Short mmCIF file of C-alpha atoms in Angstrom, two decimals:
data_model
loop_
_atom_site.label_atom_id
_atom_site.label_comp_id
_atom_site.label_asym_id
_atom_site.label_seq_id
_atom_site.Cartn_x
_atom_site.Cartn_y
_atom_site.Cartn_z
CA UNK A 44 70.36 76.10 82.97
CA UNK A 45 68.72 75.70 86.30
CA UNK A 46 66.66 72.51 87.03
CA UNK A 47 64.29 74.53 89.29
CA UNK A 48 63.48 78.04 89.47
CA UNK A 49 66.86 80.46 90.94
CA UNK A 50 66.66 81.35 94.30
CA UNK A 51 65.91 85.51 95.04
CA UNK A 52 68.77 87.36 96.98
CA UNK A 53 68.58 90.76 97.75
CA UNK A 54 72.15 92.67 97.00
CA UNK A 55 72.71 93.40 100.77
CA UNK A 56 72.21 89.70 100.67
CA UNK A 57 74.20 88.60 98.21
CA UNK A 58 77.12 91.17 99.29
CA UNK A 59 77.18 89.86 102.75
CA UNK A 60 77.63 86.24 101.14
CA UNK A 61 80.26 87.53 99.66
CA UNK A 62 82.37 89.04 102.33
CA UNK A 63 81.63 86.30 105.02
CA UNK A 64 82.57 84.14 102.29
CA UNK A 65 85.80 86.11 101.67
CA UNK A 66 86.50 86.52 105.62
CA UNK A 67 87.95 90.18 105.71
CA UNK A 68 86.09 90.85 108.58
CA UNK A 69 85.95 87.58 110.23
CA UNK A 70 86.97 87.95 114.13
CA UNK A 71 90.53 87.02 115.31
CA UNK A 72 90.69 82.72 115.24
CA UNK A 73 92.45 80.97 117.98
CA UNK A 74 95.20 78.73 117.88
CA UNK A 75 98.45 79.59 116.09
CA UNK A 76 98.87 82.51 114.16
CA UNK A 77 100.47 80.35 110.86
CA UNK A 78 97.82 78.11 111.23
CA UNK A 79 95.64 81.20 110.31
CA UNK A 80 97.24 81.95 107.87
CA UNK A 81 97.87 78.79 105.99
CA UNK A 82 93.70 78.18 106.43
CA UNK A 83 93.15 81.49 104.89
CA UNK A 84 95.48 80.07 102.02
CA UNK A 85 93.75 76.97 101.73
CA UNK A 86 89.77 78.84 101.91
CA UNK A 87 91.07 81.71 99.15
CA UNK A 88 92.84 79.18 96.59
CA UNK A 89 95.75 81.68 95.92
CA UNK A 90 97.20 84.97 97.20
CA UNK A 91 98.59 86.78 94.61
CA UNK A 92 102.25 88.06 94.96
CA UNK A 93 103.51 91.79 93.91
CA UNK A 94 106.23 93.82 93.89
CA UNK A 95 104.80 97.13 94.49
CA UNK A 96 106.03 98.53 97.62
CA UNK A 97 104.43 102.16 98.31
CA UNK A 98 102.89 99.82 101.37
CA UNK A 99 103.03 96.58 102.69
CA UNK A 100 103.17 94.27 99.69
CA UNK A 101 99.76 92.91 98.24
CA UNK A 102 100.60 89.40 99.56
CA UNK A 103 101.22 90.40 103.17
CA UNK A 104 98.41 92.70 103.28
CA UNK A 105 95.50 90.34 102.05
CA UNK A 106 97.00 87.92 104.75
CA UNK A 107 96.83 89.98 107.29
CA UNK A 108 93.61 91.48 106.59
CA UNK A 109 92.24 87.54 107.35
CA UNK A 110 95.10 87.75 110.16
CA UNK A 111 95.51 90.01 112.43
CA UNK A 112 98.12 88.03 113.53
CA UNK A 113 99.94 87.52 110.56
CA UNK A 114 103.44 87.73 110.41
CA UNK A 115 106.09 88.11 107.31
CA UNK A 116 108.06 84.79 108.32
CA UNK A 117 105.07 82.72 108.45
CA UNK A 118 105.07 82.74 104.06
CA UNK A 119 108.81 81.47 104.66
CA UNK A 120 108.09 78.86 107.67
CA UNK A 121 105.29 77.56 105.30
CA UNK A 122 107.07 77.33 102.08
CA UNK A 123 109.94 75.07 103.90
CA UNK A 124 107.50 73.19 105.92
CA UNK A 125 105.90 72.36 102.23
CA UNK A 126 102.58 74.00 102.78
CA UNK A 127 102.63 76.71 100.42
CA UNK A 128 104.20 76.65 97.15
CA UNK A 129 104.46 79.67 94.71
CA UNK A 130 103.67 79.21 91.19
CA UNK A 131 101.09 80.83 88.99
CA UNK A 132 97.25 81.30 89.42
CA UNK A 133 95.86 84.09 87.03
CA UNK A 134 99.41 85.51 87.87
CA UNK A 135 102.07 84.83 90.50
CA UNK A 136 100.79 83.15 93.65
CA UNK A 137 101.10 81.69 96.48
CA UNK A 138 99.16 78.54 96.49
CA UNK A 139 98.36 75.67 99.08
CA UNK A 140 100.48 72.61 98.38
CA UNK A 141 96.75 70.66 99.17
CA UNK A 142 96.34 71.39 95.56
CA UNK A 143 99.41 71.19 93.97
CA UNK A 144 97.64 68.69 91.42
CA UNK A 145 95.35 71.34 90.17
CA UNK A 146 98.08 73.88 89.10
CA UNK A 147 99.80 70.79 86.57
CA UNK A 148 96.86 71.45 83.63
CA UNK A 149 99.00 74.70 83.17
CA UNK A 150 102.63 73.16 83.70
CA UNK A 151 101.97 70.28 81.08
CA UNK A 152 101.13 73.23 79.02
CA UNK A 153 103.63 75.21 79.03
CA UNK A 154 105.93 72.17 78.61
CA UNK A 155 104.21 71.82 75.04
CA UNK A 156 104.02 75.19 74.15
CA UNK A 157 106.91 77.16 72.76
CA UNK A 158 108.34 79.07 75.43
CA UNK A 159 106.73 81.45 77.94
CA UNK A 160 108.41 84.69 77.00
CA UNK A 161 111.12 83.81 74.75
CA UNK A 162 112.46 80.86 72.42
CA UNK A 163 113.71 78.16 74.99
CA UNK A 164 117.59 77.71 74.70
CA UNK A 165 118.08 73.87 75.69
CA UNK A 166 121.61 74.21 76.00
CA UNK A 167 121.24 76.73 78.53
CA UNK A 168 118.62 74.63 79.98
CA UNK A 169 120.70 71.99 80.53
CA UNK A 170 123.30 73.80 82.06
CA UNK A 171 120.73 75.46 84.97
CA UNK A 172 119.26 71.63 85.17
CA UNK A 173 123.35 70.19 85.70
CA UNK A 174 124.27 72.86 88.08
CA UNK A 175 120.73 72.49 90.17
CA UNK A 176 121.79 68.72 90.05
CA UNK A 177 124.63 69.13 91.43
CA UNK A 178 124.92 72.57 93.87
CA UNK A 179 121.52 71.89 95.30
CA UNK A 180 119.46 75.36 95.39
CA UNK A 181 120.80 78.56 93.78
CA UNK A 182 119.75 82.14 92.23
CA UNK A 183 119.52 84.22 89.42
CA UNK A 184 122.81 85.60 90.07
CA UNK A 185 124.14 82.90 90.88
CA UNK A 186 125.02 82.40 86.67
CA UNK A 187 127.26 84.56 85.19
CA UNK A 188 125.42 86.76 82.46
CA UNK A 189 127.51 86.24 79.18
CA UNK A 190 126.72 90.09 77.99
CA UNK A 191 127.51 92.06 81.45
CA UNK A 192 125.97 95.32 79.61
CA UNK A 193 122.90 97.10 81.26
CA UNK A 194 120.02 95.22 80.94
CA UNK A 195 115.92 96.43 80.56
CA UNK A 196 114.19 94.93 83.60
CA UNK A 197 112.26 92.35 80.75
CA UNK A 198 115.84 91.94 79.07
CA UNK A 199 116.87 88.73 81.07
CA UNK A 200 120.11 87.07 80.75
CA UNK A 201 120.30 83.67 79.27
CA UNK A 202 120.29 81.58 83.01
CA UNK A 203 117.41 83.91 84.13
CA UNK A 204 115.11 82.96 81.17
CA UNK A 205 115.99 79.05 81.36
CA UNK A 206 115.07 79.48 85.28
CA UNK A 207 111.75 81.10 84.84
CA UNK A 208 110.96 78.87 81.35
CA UNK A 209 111.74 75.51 83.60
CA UNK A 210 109.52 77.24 86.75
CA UNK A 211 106.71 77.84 84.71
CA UNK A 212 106.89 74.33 83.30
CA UNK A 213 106.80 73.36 86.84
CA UNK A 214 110.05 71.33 86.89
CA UNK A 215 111.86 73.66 89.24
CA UNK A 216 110.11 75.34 92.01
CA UNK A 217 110.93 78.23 94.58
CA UNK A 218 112.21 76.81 97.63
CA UNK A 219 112.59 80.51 99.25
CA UNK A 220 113.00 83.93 98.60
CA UNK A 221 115.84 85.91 99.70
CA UNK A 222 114.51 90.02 99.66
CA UNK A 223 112.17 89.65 96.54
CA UNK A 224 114.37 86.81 94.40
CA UNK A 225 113.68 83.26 94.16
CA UNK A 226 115.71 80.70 95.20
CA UNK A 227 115.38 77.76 93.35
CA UNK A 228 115.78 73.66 93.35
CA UNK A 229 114.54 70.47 91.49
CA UNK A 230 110.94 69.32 91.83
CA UNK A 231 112.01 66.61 93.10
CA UNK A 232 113.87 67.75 95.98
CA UNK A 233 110.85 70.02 96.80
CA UNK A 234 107.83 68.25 96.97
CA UNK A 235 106.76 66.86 99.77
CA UNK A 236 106.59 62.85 99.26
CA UNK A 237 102.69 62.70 100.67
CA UNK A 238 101.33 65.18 97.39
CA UNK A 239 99.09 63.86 94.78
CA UNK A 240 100.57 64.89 91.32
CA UNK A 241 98.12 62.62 89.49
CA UNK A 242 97.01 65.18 86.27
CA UNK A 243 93.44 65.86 86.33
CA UNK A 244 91.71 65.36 83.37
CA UNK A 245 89.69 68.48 82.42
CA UNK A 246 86.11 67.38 84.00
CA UNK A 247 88.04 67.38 87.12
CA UNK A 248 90.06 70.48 86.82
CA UNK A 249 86.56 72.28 85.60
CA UNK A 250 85.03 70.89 89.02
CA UNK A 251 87.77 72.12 90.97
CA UNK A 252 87.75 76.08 89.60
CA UNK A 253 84.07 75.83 90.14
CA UNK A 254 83.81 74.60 93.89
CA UNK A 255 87.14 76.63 94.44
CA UNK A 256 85.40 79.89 93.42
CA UNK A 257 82.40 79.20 95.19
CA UNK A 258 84.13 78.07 98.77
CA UNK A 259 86.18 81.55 98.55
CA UNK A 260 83.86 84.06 97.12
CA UNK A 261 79.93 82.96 97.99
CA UNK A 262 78.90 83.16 94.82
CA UNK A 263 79.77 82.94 90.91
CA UNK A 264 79.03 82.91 87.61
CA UNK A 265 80.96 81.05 84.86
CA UNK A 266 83.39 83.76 83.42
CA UNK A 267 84.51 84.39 86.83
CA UNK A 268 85.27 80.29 87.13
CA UNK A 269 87.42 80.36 83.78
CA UNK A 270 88.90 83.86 84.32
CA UNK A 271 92.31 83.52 82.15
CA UNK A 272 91.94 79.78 82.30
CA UNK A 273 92.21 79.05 78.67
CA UNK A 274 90.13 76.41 77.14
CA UNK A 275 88.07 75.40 80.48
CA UNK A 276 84.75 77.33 79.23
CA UNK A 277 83.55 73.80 77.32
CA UNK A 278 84.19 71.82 80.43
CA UNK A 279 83.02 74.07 83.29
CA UNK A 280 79.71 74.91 81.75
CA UNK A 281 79.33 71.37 81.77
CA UNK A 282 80.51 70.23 85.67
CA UNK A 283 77.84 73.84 86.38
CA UNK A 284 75.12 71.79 84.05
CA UNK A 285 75.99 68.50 86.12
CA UNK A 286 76.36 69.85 89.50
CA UNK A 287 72.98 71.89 88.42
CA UNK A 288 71.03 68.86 87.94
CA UNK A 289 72.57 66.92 91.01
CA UNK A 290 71.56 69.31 93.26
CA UNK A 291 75.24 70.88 94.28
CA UNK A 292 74.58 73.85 93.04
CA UNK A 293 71.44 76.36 92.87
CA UNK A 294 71.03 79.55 90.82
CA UNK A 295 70.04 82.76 93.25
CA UNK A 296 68.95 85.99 91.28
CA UNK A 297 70.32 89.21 91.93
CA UNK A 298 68.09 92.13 90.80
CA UNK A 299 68.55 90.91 87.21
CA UNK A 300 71.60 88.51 87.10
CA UNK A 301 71.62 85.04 87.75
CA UNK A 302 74.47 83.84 89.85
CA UNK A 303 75.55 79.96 91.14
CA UNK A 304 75.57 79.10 94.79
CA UNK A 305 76.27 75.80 97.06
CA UNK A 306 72.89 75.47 98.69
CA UNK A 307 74.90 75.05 102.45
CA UNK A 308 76.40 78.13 101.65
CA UNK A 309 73.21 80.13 102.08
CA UNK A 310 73.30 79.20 105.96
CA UNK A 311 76.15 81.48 106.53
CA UNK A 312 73.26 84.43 105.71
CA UNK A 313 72.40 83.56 109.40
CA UNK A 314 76.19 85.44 111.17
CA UNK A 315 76.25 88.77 111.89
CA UNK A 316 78.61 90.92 109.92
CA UNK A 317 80.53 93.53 111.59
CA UNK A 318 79.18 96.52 110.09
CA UNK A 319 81.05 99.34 111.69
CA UNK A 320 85.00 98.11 111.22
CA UNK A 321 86.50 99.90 108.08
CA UNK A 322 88.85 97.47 106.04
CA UNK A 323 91.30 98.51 103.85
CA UNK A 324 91.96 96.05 100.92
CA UNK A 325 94.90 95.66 98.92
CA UNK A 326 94.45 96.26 94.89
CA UNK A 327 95.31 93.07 94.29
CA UNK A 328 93.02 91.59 97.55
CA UNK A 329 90.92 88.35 96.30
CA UNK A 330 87.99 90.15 96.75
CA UNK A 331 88.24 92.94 94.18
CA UNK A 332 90.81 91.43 91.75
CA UNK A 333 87.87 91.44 89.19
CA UNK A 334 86.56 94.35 88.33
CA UNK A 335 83.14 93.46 86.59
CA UNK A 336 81.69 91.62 89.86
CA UNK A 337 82.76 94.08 91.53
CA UNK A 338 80.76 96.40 89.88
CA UNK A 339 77.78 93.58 89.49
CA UNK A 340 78.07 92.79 93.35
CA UNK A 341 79.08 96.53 94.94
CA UNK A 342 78.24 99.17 92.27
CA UNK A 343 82.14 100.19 92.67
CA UNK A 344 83.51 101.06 89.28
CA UNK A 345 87.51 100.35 90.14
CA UNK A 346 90.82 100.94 88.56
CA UNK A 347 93.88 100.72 90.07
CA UNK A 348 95.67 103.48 88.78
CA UNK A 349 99.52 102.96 88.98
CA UNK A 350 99.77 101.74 85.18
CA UNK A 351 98.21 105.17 83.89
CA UNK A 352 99.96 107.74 82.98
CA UNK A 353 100.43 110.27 85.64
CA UNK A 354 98.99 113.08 83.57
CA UNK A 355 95.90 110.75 83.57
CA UNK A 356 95.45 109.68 87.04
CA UNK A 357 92.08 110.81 88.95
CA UNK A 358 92.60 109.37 92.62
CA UNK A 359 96.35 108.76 92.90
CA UNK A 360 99.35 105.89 92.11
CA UNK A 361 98.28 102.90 94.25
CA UNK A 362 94.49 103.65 95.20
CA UNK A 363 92.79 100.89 97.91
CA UNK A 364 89.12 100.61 98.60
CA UNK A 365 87.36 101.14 101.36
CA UNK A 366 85.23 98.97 102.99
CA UNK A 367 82.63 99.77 105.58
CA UNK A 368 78.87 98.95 106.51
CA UNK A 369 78.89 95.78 103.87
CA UNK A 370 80.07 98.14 100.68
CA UNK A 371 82.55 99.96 98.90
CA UNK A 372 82.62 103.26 100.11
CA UNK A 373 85.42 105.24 99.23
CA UNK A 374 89.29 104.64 97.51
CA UNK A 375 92.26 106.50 99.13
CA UNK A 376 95.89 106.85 98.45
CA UNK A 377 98.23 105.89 100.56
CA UNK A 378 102.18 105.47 100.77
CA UNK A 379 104.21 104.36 103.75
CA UNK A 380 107.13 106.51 104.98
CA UNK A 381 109.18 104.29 106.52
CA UNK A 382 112.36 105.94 107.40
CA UNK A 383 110.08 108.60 109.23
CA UNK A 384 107.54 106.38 110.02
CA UNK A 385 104.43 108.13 108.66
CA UNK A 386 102.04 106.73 106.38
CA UNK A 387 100.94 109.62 104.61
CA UNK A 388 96.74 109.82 103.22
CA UNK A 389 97.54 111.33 100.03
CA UNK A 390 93.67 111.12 98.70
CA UNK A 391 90.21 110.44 99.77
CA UNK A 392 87.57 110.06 97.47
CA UNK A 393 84.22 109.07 99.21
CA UNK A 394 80.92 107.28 97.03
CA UNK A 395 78.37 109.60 96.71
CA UNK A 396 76.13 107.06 98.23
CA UNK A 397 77.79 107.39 101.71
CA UNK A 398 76.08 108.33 104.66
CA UNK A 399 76.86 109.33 108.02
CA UNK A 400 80.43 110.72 107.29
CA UNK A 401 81.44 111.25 111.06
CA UNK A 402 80.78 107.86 111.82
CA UNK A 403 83.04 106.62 108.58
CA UNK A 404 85.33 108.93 109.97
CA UNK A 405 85.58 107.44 113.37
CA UNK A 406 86.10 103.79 111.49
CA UNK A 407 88.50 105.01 108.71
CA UNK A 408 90.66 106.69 111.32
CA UNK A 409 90.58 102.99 113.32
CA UNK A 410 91.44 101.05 110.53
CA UNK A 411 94.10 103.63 109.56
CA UNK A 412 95.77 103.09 112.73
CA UNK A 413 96.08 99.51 112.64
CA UNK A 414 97.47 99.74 109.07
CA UNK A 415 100.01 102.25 109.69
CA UNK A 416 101.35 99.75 112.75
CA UNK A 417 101.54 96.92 110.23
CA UNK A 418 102.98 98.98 107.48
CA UNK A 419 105.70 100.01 110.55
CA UNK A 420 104.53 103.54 111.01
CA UNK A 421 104.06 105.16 114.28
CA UNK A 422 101.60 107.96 112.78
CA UNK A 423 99.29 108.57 109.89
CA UNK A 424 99.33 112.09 108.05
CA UNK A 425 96.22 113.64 106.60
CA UNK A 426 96.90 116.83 105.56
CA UNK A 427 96.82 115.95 102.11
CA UNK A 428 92.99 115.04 101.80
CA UNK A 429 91.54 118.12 99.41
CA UNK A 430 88.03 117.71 101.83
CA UNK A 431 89.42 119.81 105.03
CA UNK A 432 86.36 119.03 106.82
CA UNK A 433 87.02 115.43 106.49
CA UNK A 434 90.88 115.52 107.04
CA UNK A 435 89.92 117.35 110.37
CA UNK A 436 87.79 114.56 111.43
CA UNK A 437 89.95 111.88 110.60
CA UNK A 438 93.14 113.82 112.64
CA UNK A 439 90.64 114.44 115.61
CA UNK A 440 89.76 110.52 115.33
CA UNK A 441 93.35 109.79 115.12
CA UNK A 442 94.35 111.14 117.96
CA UNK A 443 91.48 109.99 120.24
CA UNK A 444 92.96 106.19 118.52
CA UNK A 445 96.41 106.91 118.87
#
C-alpha cells in the first residue's frame, strides 16, 4: 500500500502517540473551562453518551478526564449555544456542531431505509411533526400513550417511536435534556444559520473518518476508520491509497503490524508524558472503546462486564482500566455511594506485568481521590480488594491524600 518503505515505532512509541494523541493526561489548559471542553469535543470527534450510573456517567467522565475543570452544565451551555449537538456516532453521541455535515451520510440513510427499530407510522409522524410545529419543543411524555398498560423499557409508545424514527433521520434534534430525556424541536429551529449541511459525497466522508481517527487517536488502521460505518470500506481504502501516494499519510510498523500515521504527527514523540499520574478511564472512554487495538496497542485483553451474566462475571459489574506509566495496568470496580458519600473499590485486579506495586499504590490512591470528589464522595472504601496487602497500601495512601 505504502509508496515508500513504513516507518519503525517501537510499542512504547507508538503507545505514547497514542495517549498524547488522546490527551488523558495532558496538563490543565488555560482559559475557560467550556472552552476545554468543547476543544476536547472537537479533537475526539464524539463522546459517547450512557446511561449507566454506578459512577459518574461515561460522558461526564471522559470529559473530565481531558478537564479537570469540567463541569455538568457546560454539555447544556454548549448544546444551546449550538456547539454540540447529540446524534449518533457508532452509538449515541455528543458531537461538535463543526461537523454537523459529516453525520448527514447516516441521516439520508435512515430516511431511505425502513425504519430504525420499528415500521414507521406516518400518521403518527405527522402528528409529532404538527404539534412540534406548533408548541415549539416538547418530550416524550409530553404525548399521551394510547395503551396506558406497563410497558418493556424497548416497548415504546407510538409518539416515542415517531420521535426517535424522525431523530435518527435527523429532522428533529435534541435541543436539551431534562434528567436523562430529550427534549426535542425542528431542525430548523435548531441549527445554527452559519452550519454547512452540504452532503458529502462518499470520497469526502471516507477522508473525513480517516483524518478524524488519526487527529484523535495517533494512529490507525482501516477497520478502525470504518468501525460500524457501513459501506465506507471501498471508499476509505481508497482516500488511505490517495493520501498514501500524496504524502499525507505514512505507514509506521509496530513489531509486526502496519499502522497509518500523519507524518506531523510523529513530532508530538518529542513531549514528555506524565508517567507517574494514574488515570481512570471510563468503559466507554475514546481510548478503549475498541477492544482489538487495544489489545494490538496495550496487550490489555478488555471486557466490560455489566452485560454478562452475574454468575459469569470475573472482575465485577462496571470494571474501568487503569492507566499508569504509559499502559494498562490493572481494571477495578467501582460504584459511587452517594447518599453516604463513599465510593466503594469493590475489585482490583493488577497485570501481571506490573512493577513497583507501592509506587502504583501511591498513584492509584491519588487518582482515586480526585475521582471520588468528582463522583461527589468525600471518601473512598477499600476494604473490599481480596489483595489485603494492597488494600492496606492504598488506605495508608489515602489518608496521607485525603
Amino acid at each position: 500500500m505504502s509508496v515508500s518503505p513504513p516507518i519503525s515505532l517501537s510499542p512504547d512509541e507508538a503507545r505514547k502517540l497514542t495517549l498524547l494523541s488522546q490527551g488523558v493526561l495532558t496538563p490543565r489548559r488555560n482559559g475557560r473551562a467550556i472552552d476545554a471542553t468543547l476543544e476536547a469535543i472537537r479533537h475526539l470527534g464524539y463522546v459517547q453518551i450512557d446511561t449507566i450510573s454506578v459512577i459518574e456517567r461515561a460522558h461526564h467522565h471522559t470529559l473530565w478526564i481531558r478537564n479537570p475543570r469540567y463541569r455538568q452544565a457546560h454539555l447544556d451551555r454548549l448544546v444551546a449555544d449550538g456547539e454540540v449537538f447529540e446524534y449518533w456516532s457508532h452509538a449515541a453521541a455528543w458531537l461538535p456542531m463543526s461537523d454537523y455535515r459529516f453525520a448527514l451520510p447516516r441521516m439520508l440513510a435512515e430516511r431511505k431505509g425502513p425504519g430504525r427499530w420499528f415500521k414507521r407510522d406516518q400518521r403518527v409522524i405527522r402528528q409529532v411533526l404538527d404539534r412540534l410545529r406548533a408548541e415549539g419543543p416538547l418530550m416524550s411524555r409530553d404525548f399521551e400513550d394510547p395503551d396506558p398498560r406497563r410497558r418493556e423499557m424497548w416497548d415504546w409508545k407510538p409518539a416515542k417511536r415517531a420521535l426517535e424514527q424522525l431523530f435518527i433521520e435527523g429532522r428533529i434534534m435534541a435541543v436539551r435534556r431534562e434528567g436523562f430525556n430529550k427534549v426535542y424541536d425542528l431542525t430548523e429551529r435548531v441549527l445554527p444559520a452559519s452550519v454547512d449541511t452540504t452532503p458529502p459525497d462518499d470520497m469526502d466522508y471516507a477522508r473525513y473518518l480517516v483524518t478524524s481517527f488519526l487527529r484523535a487517536h495517533g494512529l490507525g488502521r482501516v477497520p478502525e476508520f470504518v468501525h460500524l460505518r457501513k459501506g465506507m470500506r471501498g471508499p476509505v481504502e481508497q482516500v488511505v491509497r490517495d493520501m498514501l501516494a500524496d504524502g499525507e499519510l505514512m505507514e509506521a510498523r509496530v513489531r509486526d503490524q502496519d499502522w497509518l500515521i500523519v507524518p506531523g504527527s510523529l513530532e508530538r514523540l518529542e513531549k514528555s508524558l506524565p508517567r507517574e499520574r494514574a488515570r481512570l478511564l471510563s468503559p466507554f472512554d475514546n481510548l478503549v472503546i475498541q477492544r482489538r487495538r487495544l489489545k494490538d496497542l496495550f496487550d490489555f485483553n478488555y471486557q466490560i462486564e455489566c452485560y454478562v451474566p452475574a454468575q459469569k462475571r470475573v472482575h465485577g459489574y462496571f470494571v474501568l482500566p487503569v492507566l499508569w506509566r504509559g499502559r494498562l495496568v490493572a481494571r477495578t470496580d467501582l460504584k459511587a455511594h452517594r447518599e453516604q458519600g463513599v465510593l466503594a473499590v469493590r475489585s482490583l485486579a493488577l497485570e501481571s506485568n506490573l512493577r513497583a506495586r507501592d509506587r502504583f499504590a501511591m498513584a492509584f490512591a491519588t487518582e482515586l481521590s480526585s475521582f471520588a470528589a468528582f463522583n461527589g464522595c468525600a471518601a473512598v472504601n477499600v476494604s473490599e480488594i481480596e489483595d489485603r496487602q494492597l488494600a492496606a497500601a492504598l488506605a495508608e495512601h489515602l489518608e496521607h491524600a485525603a
